[in-house]
Amino acid sequence: MQQNLAPKQALLVIDMQIGQCSVAPLPFQREALLDNINQLIEHFHQHALPVFFIRHAGPPGSPYAAGEKIWNVVPELKFDAARDKFVDKSRASCFDGTDLAEILQQKHIGEVVIVGLKTQYCVDTACRSSLALGIKPILISDGHSCINTAQLSAADIIAHHNACLNGPIARVMDTAAFIAAEQ
């Protein structure tokens, strides 16, 4: 019998919080983003693989302080509070100042599948930081988003990051391709 040599995976759902996902301006292609992330959550649950919800927590008294309404994960996501892990961060990196790297190491995770908000900030940082820690990132090309900026449209920011992170930093693939490859 051949042993499965594929690294164990975990899903990182980054900053999919009410304040970033349900308050105007809404992320580019919000409904498709939620649908794609839910497909991935279901896939990870079906395969008994860990799902981590990363929440940005601001300082006490701020709207993003832990426990404030907009700090919570959007209710449209199919998280399982009994099974999924919530990690609060205060910086762009979900690894900096958290125990996420140690947890992944304890669970023998070799790859992280990265989705969420915002493309050019915390999603980009998660890809780069995980690689620096020796954990291979898989960026889901239709599983991250942002809003328009004065310089670039959200669509251009997403396309740019998918292109520049693919190869040297992360493996980039869309939701359907990832799920099909992992069956």
Short mmCIF file of N, CA and C in Angstrom, two decimals:
data_model
loop_
_atom_site.label_atom_id
_atom_site.label_comp_id
_atom_site.label_asym_id
_atom_site.label_seq_id
_atom_site.Cartn_x
_atom_site.Cartn_y
_atom_site.Cartn_z
N MET A 1 0.84 -1.18 0.00
CA MET A 1 0.00 0.00 0.00
C MET A 1 0.88 1.24 0.00
N GLN A 2 0.59 2.17 -0.92
CA GLN A 2 1.38 3.38 -1.03
C GLN A 2 0.90 4.40 0.00
N GLN A 3 1.85 5.02 0.69
CA GLN A 3 1.53 6.03 1.70
C GLN A 3 1.30 7.36 1.01
N ASN A 4 0.31 8.13 1.49
CA ASN A 4 0.04 9.47 0.95
C ASN A 4 1.15 10.40 1.41
N LEU A 5 1.91 10.94 0.47
CA LEU A 5 3.03 11.81 0.79
C LEU A 5 2.68 13.29 0.74
N ALA A 6 1.43 13.61 0.44
CA ALA A 6 1.02 15.01 0.38
C ALA A 6 1.05 15.61 1.78
N PRO A 7 1.52 16.86 1.90
CA PRO A 7 1.54 17.49 3.22
C PRO A 7 0.12 17.72 3.75
N LYS A 8 -0.02 17.67 5.04
CA LYS A 8 -1.31 17.94 5.67
C LYS A 8 -1.62 19.43 5.52
N GLN A 9 -2.88 19.74 5.27
CA GLN A 9 -3.29 21.11 5.00
C GLN A 9 -4.20 21.66 6.09
N ALA A 10 -4.21 22.99 6.17
CA ALA A 10 -5.15 23.73 7.01
C ALA A 10 -5.66 24.90 6.19
N LEU A 11 -6.90 25.31 6.46
CA LEU A 11 -7.51 26.46 5.80
C LEU A 11 -7.41 27.65 6.72
N LEU A 12 -6.88 28.76 6.20
CA LEU A 12 -6.82 30.03 6.93
C LEU A 12 -7.83 30.98 6.31
N VAL A 13 -8.85 31.34 7.06
CA VAL A 13 -9.88 32.28 6.62
C VAL A 13 -9.57 33.60 7.33
N ILE A 14 -9.06 34.56 6.58
CA ILE A 14 -8.48 35.76 7.17
C ILE A 14 -9.43 36.96 7.10
N ASP A 15 -9.69 37.54 8.25
CA ASP A 15 -10.39 38.82 8.42
C ASP A 15 -11.75 38.90 7.74
N MET A 16 -12.44 37.79 7.68
CA MET A 16 -13.81 37.79 7.12
C MET A 16 -14.78 38.21 8.23
N GLN A 17 -14.61 39.44 8.65
CA GLN A 17 -15.35 40.00 9.78
C GLN A 17 -16.43 40.96 9.29
N ILE A 18 -17.43 41.16 10.12
CA ILE A 18 -18.54 42.04 9.77
C ILE A 18 -18.04 43.41 9.33
N GLY A 19 -17.09 43.97 10.04
CA GLY A 19 -16.60 45.32 9.72
C GLY A 19 -15.88 45.44 8.39
N GLN A 20 -15.35 44.35 7.88
CA GLN A 20 -14.65 44.40 6.59
C GLN A 20 -15.47 43.82 5.46
N CYS A 21 -16.44 42.98 5.78
CA CYS A 21 -17.16 42.24 4.75
C CYS A 21 -18.62 42.65 4.60
N SER A 22 -19.17 43.31 5.62
CA SER A 22 -20.60 43.63 5.59
C SER A 22 -20.91 45.10 5.77
N VAL A 23 -19.90 45.94 5.73
CA VAL A 23 -20.06 47.38 5.86
C VAL A 23 -19.51 48.03 4.59
N ALA A 24 -20.23 49.01 4.06
CA ALA A 24 -19.80 49.69 2.83
C ALA A 24 -18.48 50.40 3.06
N PRO A 25 -17.61 50.39 2.06
CA PRO A 25 -17.75 49.71 0.77
C PRO A 25 -17.50 48.21 0.92
N LEU A 26 -18.37 47.44 0.28
CA LEU A 26 -18.26 45.98 0.34
C LEU A 26 -17.11 45.47 -0.51
N PRO A 27 -16.52 44.35 -0.14
CA PRO A 27 -15.45 43.77 -0.95
C PRO A 27 -15.93 43.43 -2.36
N PHE A 28 -15.03 43.52 -3.30
CA PHE A 28 -15.29 43.17 -4.69
C PHE A 28 -15.81 41.73 -4.76
N GLN A 29 -16.90 41.55 -5.48
CA GLN A 29 -17.53 40.24 -5.69
C GLN A 29 -17.77 39.50 -4.37
N ARG A 30 -18.35 40.21 -3.42
CA ARG A 30 -18.57 39.70 -2.06
C ARG A 30 -19.31 38.37 -2.05
N GLU A 31 -20.42 38.26 -2.78
CA GLU A 31 -21.22 37.03 -2.72
C GLU A 31 -20.46 35.82 -3.25
N ALA A 32 -19.74 36.01 -4.35
CA ALA A 32 -18.93 34.91 -4.89
C ALA A 32 -17.81 34.54 -3.91
N LEU A 33 -17.23 35.54 -3.28
CA LEU A 33 -16.19 35.30 -2.28
C LEU A 33 -16.73 34.43 -1.14
N LEU A 34 -17.89 34.81 -0.59
CA LEU A 34 -18.49 34.03 0.49
C LEU A 34 -18.81 32.61 0.04
N ASP A 35 -19.34 32.46 -1.16
CA ASP A 35 -19.67 31.14 -1.68
C ASP A 35 -18.41 30.27 -1.81
N ASN A 36 -17.36 30.83 -2.37
CA ASN A 36 -16.11 30.08 -2.56
C ASN A 36 -15.50 29.67 -1.22
N ILE A 37 -15.49 30.59 -0.26
CA ILE A 37 -14.93 30.27 1.05
C ILE A 37 -15.78 29.19 1.73
N ASN A 38 -17.10 29.28 1.61
CA ASN A 38 -17.95 28.24 2.20
C ASN A 38 -17.71 26.87 1.56
N GLN A 39 -17.48 26.84 0.27
CA GLN A 39 -17.15 25.56 -0.39
C GLN A 39 -15.87 24.97 0.20
N LEU A 40 -14.89 25.84 0.43
CA LEU A 40 -13.62 25.37 0.99
C LEU A 40 -13.78 24.92 2.44
N ILE A 41 -14.54 25.66 3.22
CA ILE A 41 -14.80 25.26 4.61
C ILE A 41 -15.45 23.88 4.62
N GLU A 42 -16.46 23.68 3.80
CA GLU A 42 -17.12 22.38 3.73
C GLU A 42 -16.14 21.28 3.32
N HIS A 43 -15.31 21.57 2.33
CA HIS A 43 -14.30 20.60 1.89
C HIS A 43 -13.37 20.21 3.05
N PHE A 44 -12.88 21.19 3.77
CA PHE A 44 -11.97 20.91 4.89
C PHE A 44 -12.69 20.16 6.00
N HIS A 45 -13.92 20.52 6.28
CA HIS A 45 -14.69 19.79 7.29
C HIS A 45 -14.90 18.33 6.86
N GLN A 46 -15.26 18.11 5.60
CA GLN A 46 -15.50 16.75 5.10
C GLN A 46 -14.25 15.88 5.19
N HIS A 47 -13.09 16.50 5.06
CA HIS A 47 -11.83 15.75 5.10
C HIS A 47 -11.17 15.80 6.48
N ALA A 48 -11.91 16.29 7.48
CA ALA A 48 -11.42 16.38 8.86
C ALA A 48 -10.09 17.11 8.96
N LEU A 49 -9.97 18.19 8.18
CA LEU A 49 -8.77 19.03 8.21
C LEU A 49 -9.10 20.33 8.94
N PRO A 50 -8.11 20.92 9.60
CA PRO A 50 -8.38 22.10 10.43
C PRO A 50 -8.70 23.36 9.63
N VAL A 51 -9.62 24.14 10.21
CA VAL A 51 -10.00 25.44 9.67
C VAL A 51 -9.73 26.48 10.75
N PHE A 52 -9.00 27.53 10.38
CA PHE A 52 -8.69 28.61 11.30
C PHE A 52 -9.33 29.90 10.80
N PHE A 53 -10.09 30.54 11.66
CA PHE A 53 -10.65 31.85 11.37
C PHE A 53 -9.79 32.88 12.06
N ILE A 54 -9.18 33.73 11.26
CA ILE A 54 -8.29 34.76 11.77
C ILE A 54 -9.10 36.06 11.86
N ARG A 55 -9.08 36.67 13.04
CA ARG A 55 -9.80 37.93 13.23
C ARG A 55 -8.81 39.02 13.62
N HIS A 56 -8.96 40.18 12.97
CA HIS A 56 -8.15 41.33 13.37
C HIS A 56 -8.79 41.95 14.60
N ALA A 57 -8.03 42.10 15.65
CA ALA A 57 -8.52 42.70 16.89
C ALA A 57 -7.80 44.01 17.13
N GLY A 58 -8.57 45.09 17.19
CA GLY A 58 -8.00 46.40 17.48
C GLY A 58 -7.81 46.59 18.98
N PRO A 59 -7.26 47.72 19.36
CA PRO A 59 -7.04 47.98 20.79
C PRO A 59 -8.37 48.17 21.53
N PRO A 60 -8.37 47.98 22.85
CA PRO A 60 -9.59 48.18 23.62
C PRO A 60 -10.19 49.57 23.34
N GLY A 61 -11.51 49.59 23.20
CA GLY A 61 -12.20 50.85 22.92
C GLY A 61 -12.39 51.14 21.45
N SER A 62 -11.67 50.41 20.57
CA SER A 62 -11.83 50.63 19.13
C SER A 62 -12.98 49.79 18.62
N PRO A 63 -13.55 50.12 17.45
CA PRO A 63 -14.64 49.31 16.90
C PRO A 63 -14.24 47.86 16.65
N TYR A 64 -12.95 47.61 16.41
CA TYR A 64 -12.47 46.26 16.15
C TYR A 64 -11.94 45.57 17.40
N ALA A 65 -12.20 46.13 18.56
CA ALA A 65 -11.77 45.47 19.80
C ALA A 65 -12.48 44.12 19.90
N ALA A 66 -11.77 43.15 20.46
CA ALA A 66 -12.34 41.82 20.62
C ALA A 66 -13.69 41.91 21.32
N GLY A 67 -14.68 41.25 20.73
CA GLY A 67 -16.02 41.23 21.30
C GLY A 67 -16.97 42.26 20.73
N GLU A 68 -16.46 43.27 20.05
CA GLU A 68 -17.33 44.27 19.43
C GLU A 68 -18.06 43.62 18.25
N LYS A 69 -19.22 44.16 17.90
CA LYS A 69 -20.05 43.53 16.87
C LYS A 69 -19.30 43.36 15.54
N ILE A 70 -18.63 44.41 15.05
CA ILE A 70 -17.99 44.31 13.73
C ILE A 70 -16.74 43.44 13.74
N TRP A 71 -16.26 43.07 14.91
CA TRP A 71 -15.09 42.19 15.04
C TRP A 71 -15.45 40.73 14.74
N ASN A 72 -16.71 40.37 14.88
CA ASN A 72 -17.15 38.99 14.69
C ASN A 72 -17.06 38.56 13.22
N VAL A 73 -16.87 37.27 13.02
CA VAL A 73 -16.87 36.68 11.68
C VAL A 73 -18.27 36.81 11.10
N VAL A 74 -18.35 37.09 9.80
CA VAL A 74 -19.66 37.24 9.17
C VAL A 74 -20.48 35.97 9.34
N PRO A 75 -21.77 36.12 9.63
CA PRO A 75 -22.60 34.95 9.90
C PRO A 75 -22.86 34.08 8.67
N GLU A 76 -22.59 34.59 7.47
CA GLU A 76 -22.80 33.80 6.25
C GLU A 76 -21.81 32.65 6.11
N LEU A 77 -20.70 32.71 6.84
CA LEU A 77 -19.71 31.64 6.76
C LEU A 77 -20.11 30.47 7.63
N LYS A 78 -19.86 29.27 7.14
CA LYS A 78 -20.31 28.04 7.79
C LYS A 78 -19.27 27.50 8.77
N PHE A 79 -18.95 28.32 9.76
CA PHE A 79 -17.97 27.85 10.73
C PHE A 79 -18.64 26.97 11.77
N ASP A 80 -17.83 26.10 12.32
CA ASP A 80 -18.28 25.18 13.36
C ASP A 80 -17.50 25.52 14.62
N ALA A 81 -18.16 26.20 15.55
CA ALA A 81 -17.48 26.68 16.76
C ALA A 81 -16.88 25.55 17.58
N ALA A 82 -17.44 24.35 17.47
CA ALA A 82 -16.91 23.21 18.23
C ALA A 82 -15.63 22.65 17.61
N ARG A 83 -15.43 22.86 16.34
CA ARG A 83 -14.31 22.24 15.64
C ARG A 83 -13.27 23.25 15.17
N ASP A 84 -13.72 24.41 14.67
CA ASP A 84 -12.81 25.38 14.08
C ASP A 84 -12.12 26.21 15.17
N LYS A 85 -10.95 26.68 14.83
CA LYS A 85 -10.14 27.48 15.77
C LYS A 85 -10.20 28.94 15.35
N PHE A 86 -10.33 29.82 16.34
CA PHE A 86 -10.31 31.26 16.10
C PHE A 86 -9.01 31.82 16.64
N VAL A 87 -8.34 32.62 15.82
CA VAL A 87 -7.07 33.23 16.20
C VAL A 87 -7.22 34.73 16.02
N ASP A 88 -6.92 35.47 17.07
CA ASP A 88 -6.98 36.93 16.99
C ASP A 88 -5.59 37.49 16.80
N LYS A 89 -5.50 38.44 15.87
CA LYS A 89 -4.22 39.08 15.58
C LYS A 89 -4.38 40.59 15.72
N SER A 90 -3.28 41.27 15.90
CA SER A 90 -3.32 42.73 15.99
C SER A 90 -2.42 43.38 14.94
N ARG A 91 -1.85 42.55 14.07
CA ARG A 91 -0.96 43.03 13.01
C ARG A 91 -1.38 42.42 11.67
N ALA A 92 -0.72 42.82 10.60
CA ALA A 92 -1.07 42.29 9.28
C ALA A 92 -0.81 40.79 9.17
N SER A 93 0.21 40.31 9.85
CA SER A 93 0.54 38.88 9.78
C SER A 93 -0.28 38.10 10.80
N CYS A 94 -0.89 37.02 10.35
CA CYS A 94 -1.64 36.17 11.27
C CYS A 94 -0.70 35.32 12.13
N PHE A 95 0.59 35.39 11.86
CA PHE A 95 1.57 34.64 12.64
C PHE A 95 2.26 35.51 13.69
N ASP A 96 2.37 36.79 13.45
CA ASP A 96 3.10 37.71 14.32
C ASP A 96 2.28 38.00 15.58
N GLY A 97 2.80 37.59 16.72
CA GLY A 97 2.13 37.84 17.99
C GLY A 97 0.99 36.87 18.29
N THR A 98 0.88 35.76 17.54
CA THR A 98 -0.15 34.74 17.78
C THR A 98 0.54 33.39 17.96
N ASP A 99 -0.25 32.41 18.34
CA ASP A 99 0.29 31.06 18.48
C ASP A 99 0.01 30.19 17.25
N LEU A 100 -0.41 30.83 16.14
CA LEU A 100 -0.79 30.07 14.96
C LEU A 100 0.33 29.19 14.43
N ALA A 101 1.54 29.71 14.33
CA ALA A 101 2.65 28.90 13.80
C ALA A 101 2.89 27.66 14.67
N GLU A 102 2.84 27.83 15.98
CA GLU A 102 3.05 26.70 16.89
C GLU A 102 1.94 25.66 16.73
N ILE A 103 0.70 26.12 16.61
CA ILE A 103 -0.42 25.19 16.44
C ILE A 103 -0.27 24.40 15.15
N LEU A 104 0.07 25.09 14.06
CA LEU A 104 0.26 24.41 12.78
C LEU A 104 1.39 23.39 12.87
N GLN A 105 2.45 23.76 13.54
CA GLN A 105 3.58 22.84 13.70
C GLN A 105 3.17 21.61 14.52
N GLN A 106 2.43 21.82 15.60
CA GLN A 106 1.97 20.71 16.44
C GLN A 106 1.06 19.76 15.66
N LYS A 107 0.28 20.31 14.72
CA LYS A 107 -0.64 19.51 13.92
C LYS A 107 0.03 18.95 12.67
N HIS A 108 1.33 19.22 12.50
CA HIS A 108 2.11 18.74 11.36
C HIS A 108 1.53 19.25 10.03
N ILE A 109 1.15 20.51 10.01
CA ILE A 109 0.61 21.14 8.80
C ILE A 109 1.78 21.57 7.93
N GLY A 110 1.77 21.13 6.68
CA GLY A 110 2.83 21.50 5.73
C GLY A 110 2.39 22.52 4.71
N GLU A 111 1.05 22.68 4.56
CA GLU A 111 0.50 23.65 3.61
C GLU A 111 -0.68 24.36 4.24
N VAL A 112 -0.77 25.66 3.95
CA VAL A 112 -1.95 26.42 4.36
C VAL A 112 -2.64 26.95 3.11
N VAL A 113 -3.95 26.81 3.10
CA VAL A 113 -4.78 27.32 2.02
C VAL A 113 -5.32 28.65 2.51
N ILE A 114 -5.04 29.72 1.76
CA ILE A 114 -5.29 31.08 2.24
C ILE A 114 -6.42 31.74 1.47
N VAL A 115 -7.39 32.26 2.23
CA VAL A 115 -8.53 33.00 1.68
C VAL A 115 -8.85 34.17 2.62
N GLY A 116 -9.61 35.14 2.11
CA GLY A 116 -10.10 36.20 2.98
C GLY A 116 -9.84 37.59 2.48
N LEU A 117 -9.70 38.49 3.44
CA LEU A 117 -9.56 39.92 3.19
C LEU A 117 -8.31 40.46 3.87
N LYS A 118 -7.82 41.49 3.46
CA LYS A 118 -7.79 42.15 2.18
C LYS A 118 -6.58 41.67 1.42
N THR A 119 -6.76 41.55 0.13
CA THR A 119 -5.73 40.98 -0.75
C THR A 119 -4.35 41.56 -0.51
N GLN A 120 -4.25 42.89 -0.60
CA GLN A 120 -2.95 43.55 -0.59
C GLN A 120 -2.36 43.73 0.81
N TYR A 121 -3.08 43.36 1.83
CA TYR A 121 -2.59 43.51 3.19
C TYR A 121 -2.41 42.14 3.85
N CYS A 122 -3.40 41.69 4.56
CA CYS A 122 -3.26 40.49 5.38
C CYS A 122 -3.17 39.20 4.58
N VAL A 123 -3.82 39.14 3.41
CA VAL A 123 -3.73 37.94 2.58
C VAL A 123 -2.32 37.81 2.00
N ASP A 124 -1.80 38.88 1.44
CA ASP A 124 -0.44 38.89 0.91
C ASP A 124 0.56 38.55 2.02
N THR A 125 0.39 39.17 3.17
CA THR A 125 1.31 38.94 4.29
C THR A 125 1.25 37.49 4.76
N ALA A 126 0.07 36.89 4.79
CA ALA A 126 -0.05 35.48 5.20
C ALA A 126 0.72 34.57 4.25
N CYS A 127 0.62 34.84 2.96
CA CYS A 127 1.35 34.03 1.98
C CYS A 127 2.85 34.12 2.23
N ARG A 128 3.35 35.33 2.35
CA ARG A 128 4.79 35.54 2.53
C ARG A 128 5.29 35.03 3.88
N SER A 129 4.51 35.27 4.92
CA SER A 129 4.91 34.83 6.27
C SER A 129 4.91 33.32 6.40
N SER A 130 3.91 32.65 5.85
CA SER A 130 3.87 31.19 5.96
C SER A 130 5.07 30.58 5.23
N LEU A 131 5.38 31.11 4.06
CA LEU A 131 6.54 30.60 3.32
C LEU A 131 7.82 30.77 4.14
N ALA A 132 7.97 31.92 4.78
CA ALA A 132 9.16 32.18 5.60
C ALA A 132 9.25 31.22 6.78
N LEU A 133 8.11 30.71 7.23
CA LEU A 133 8.09 29.75 8.33
C LEU A 133 8.24 28.30 7.86
N GLY A 134 8.36 28.10 6.55
CA GLY A 134 8.52 26.76 6.01
C GLY A 134 7.21 26.04 5.76
N ILE A 135 6.11 26.79 5.75
CA ILE A 135 4.79 26.22 5.47
C ILE A 135 4.39 26.72 4.09
N LYS A 136 4.11 25.80 3.18
CA LYS A 136 3.81 26.18 1.81
C LYS A 136 2.41 26.79 1.70
N PRO A 137 2.31 28.01 1.14
CA PRO A 137 1.00 28.63 0.97
C PRO A 137 0.35 28.28 -0.37
N ILE A 138 -0.96 28.05 -0.31
CA ILE A 138 -1.78 27.91 -1.51
C ILE A 138 -2.77 29.06 -1.45
N LEU A 139 -2.68 29.97 -2.39
CA LEU A 139 -3.58 31.11 -2.45
C LEU A 139 -4.73 30.76 -3.39
N ILE A 140 -5.94 30.88 -2.90
CA ILE A 140 -7.12 30.60 -3.72
C ILE A 140 -7.46 31.89 -4.48
N SER A 141 -7.29 31.85 -5.78
CA SER A 141 -7.37 33.06 -6.62
C SER A 141 -8.72 33.75 -6.57
N ASP A 142 -9.80 32.99 -6.37
CA ASP A 142 -11.13 33.59 -6.26
C ASP A 142 -11.65 33.51 -4.83
N GLY A 143 -10.72 33.40 -3.88
CA GLY A 143 -11.08 33.29 -2.48
C GLY A 143 -10.54 34.43 -1.63
N HIS A 144 -10.08 35.49 -2.28
CA HIS A 144 -9.64 36.67 -1.54
C HIS A 144 -10.13 37.91 -2.28
N SER A 145 -10.24 39.00 -1.55
CA SER A 145 -10.78 40.21 -2.16
C SER A 145 -10.35 41.44 -1.38
N CYS A 146 -10.80 42.59 -1.89
CA CYS A 146 -10.50 43.88 -1.29
C CYS A 146 -11.49 44.89 -1.88
N ILE A 147 -11.23 46.14 -1.65
CA ILE A 147 -12.06 47.20 -2.23
C ILE A 147 -11.19 48.04 -3.17
N ASN A 148 -11.85 48.83 -3.99
CA ASN A 148 -11.11 49.74 -4.88
C ASN A 148 -10.30 50.72 -4.05
N THR A 149 -9.15 51.11 -4.58
CA THR A 149 -8.34 52.17 -3.97
C THR A 149 -8.28 53.32 -4.96
N ALA A 150 -7.70 54.43 -4.54
CA ALA A 150 -7.55 55.57 -5.44
C ALA A 150 -6.64 55.23 -6.61
N GLN A 151 -5.73 54.27 -6.43
CA GLN A 151 -4.76 53.93 -7.46
C GLN A 151 -5.20 52.79 -8.36
N LEU A 152 -5.87 51.79 -7.80
CA LEU A 152 -6.21 50.59 -8.56
C LEU A 152 -7.60 50.08 -8.20
N SER A 153 -8.22 49.45 -9.18
CA SER A 153 -9.50 48.80 -8.89
C SER A 153 -9.23 47.52 -8.10
N ALA A 154 -10.23 47.06 -7.37
CA ALA A 154 -10.09 45.81 -6.62
C ALA A 154 -9.75 44.65 -7.57
N ALA A 155 -10.39 44.62 -8.73
CA ALA A 155 -10.11 43.54 -9.70
C ALA A 155 -8.64 43.55 -10.10
N ASP A 156 -8.06 44.73 -10.30
CA ASP A 156 -6.65 44.82 -10.68
C ASP A 156 -5.73 44.41 -9.53
N ILE A 157 -6.08 44.80 -8.30
CA ILE A 157 -5.28 44.42 -7.14
C ILE A 157 -5.26 42.90 -7.00
N ILE A 158 -6.42 42.28 -7.12
CA ILE A 158 -6.53 40.82 -7.00
C ILE A 158 -5.73 40.13 -8.10
N ALA A 159 -5.92 40.57 -9.34
CA ALA A 159 -5.20 39.97 -10.47
C ALA A 159 -3.69 40.13 -10.30
N HIS A 160 -3.27 41.30 -9.87
CA HIS A 160 -1.84 41.57 -9.67
C HIS A 160 -1.26 40.61 -8.62
N HIS A 161 -1.94 40.48 -7.50
CA HIS A 161 -1.43 39.60 -6.44
C HIS A 161 -1.45 38.13 -6.85
N ASN A 162 -2.50 37.72 -7.54
CA ASN A 162 -2.53 36.34 -8.03
C ASN A 162 -1.33 36.07 -8.94
N ALA A 163 -0.99 37.05 -9.78
CA ALA A 163 0.12 36.87 -10.72
C ALA A 163 1.48 36.93 -10.02
N CYS A 164 1.67 37.92 -9.16
CA CYS A 164 3.02 38.08 -8.59
C CYS A 164 3.32 37.08 -7.48
N LEU A 165 2.31 36.57 -6.78
CA LEU A 165 2.57 35.58 -5.73
C LEU A 165 2.70 34.17 -6.30
N ASN A 166 2.13 33.93 -7.47
CA ASN A 166 2.14 32.59 -8.07
C ASN A 166 3.55 32.19 -8.47
N GLY A 167 3.98 31.07 -7.95
CA GLY A 167 5.31 30.56 -8.31
C GLY A 167 6.31 30.76 -7.19
N PRO A 168 6.91 31.95 -7.09
CA PRO A 168 7.97 32.10 -6.10
C PRO A 168 7.46 32.13 -4.65
N ILE A 169 6.23 32.55 -4.44
CA ILE A 169 5.69 32.66 -3.08
C ILE A 169 4.67 31.58 -2.80
N ALA A 170 3.69 31.40 -3.67
CA ALA A 170 2.56 30.51 -3.40
C ALA A 170 2.17 29.75 -4.66
N ARG A 171 1.46 28.66 -4.43
CA ARG A 171 0.76 28.01 -5.53
C ARG A 171 -0.60 28.69 -5.58
N VAL A 172 -1.00 29.17 -6.74
CA VAL A 172 -2.27 29.90 -6.89
C VAL A 172 -3.20 29.07 -7.76
N MET A 173 -4.42 28.86 -7.25
CA MET A 173 -5.43 28.12 -7.99
C MET A 173 -6.81 28.57 -7.54
N ASP A 174 -7.80 28.36 -8.39
CA ASP A 174 -9.15 28.78 -8.00
C ASP A 174 -9.81 27.69 -7.16
N THR A 175 -10.97 28.04 -6.59
CA THR A 175 -11.68 27.13 -5.69
C THR A 175 -11.98 25.79 -6.33
N ALA A 176 -12.56 25.82 -7.51
CA ALA A 176 -12.94 24.57 -8.18
C ALA A 176 -11.73 23.69 -8.46
N ALA A 177 -10.65 24.27 -8.93
CA ALA A 177 -9.44 23.50 -9.22
C ALA A 177 -8.85 22.90 -7.93
N PHE A 178 -8.85 23.65 -6.86
CA PHE A 178 -8.33 23.15 -5.60
C PHE A 178 -9.16 21.95 -5.12
N ILE A 179 -10.46 22.11 -5.10
CA ILE A 179 -11.33 21.03 -4.61
C ILE A 179 -11.20 19.80 -5.50
N ALA A 180 -11.15 20.00 -6.82
CA ALA A 180 -11.01 18.87 -7.74
C ALA A 180 -9.67 18.15 -7.54
N ALA A 181 -8.62 18.91 -7.30
CA ALA A 181 -7.28 18.30 -7.12
C ALA A 181 -7.16 17.55 -5.81
N GLU A 182 -7.96 17.91 -4.84
CA GLU A 182 -7.85 17.32 -3.50
C GLU A 182 -8.80 16.17 -3.28
N GLN A 183 -9.59 15.78 -4.27
CA GLN A 183 -10.55 14.67 -4.11
C GLN A 183 -9.85 13.35 -4.06
#
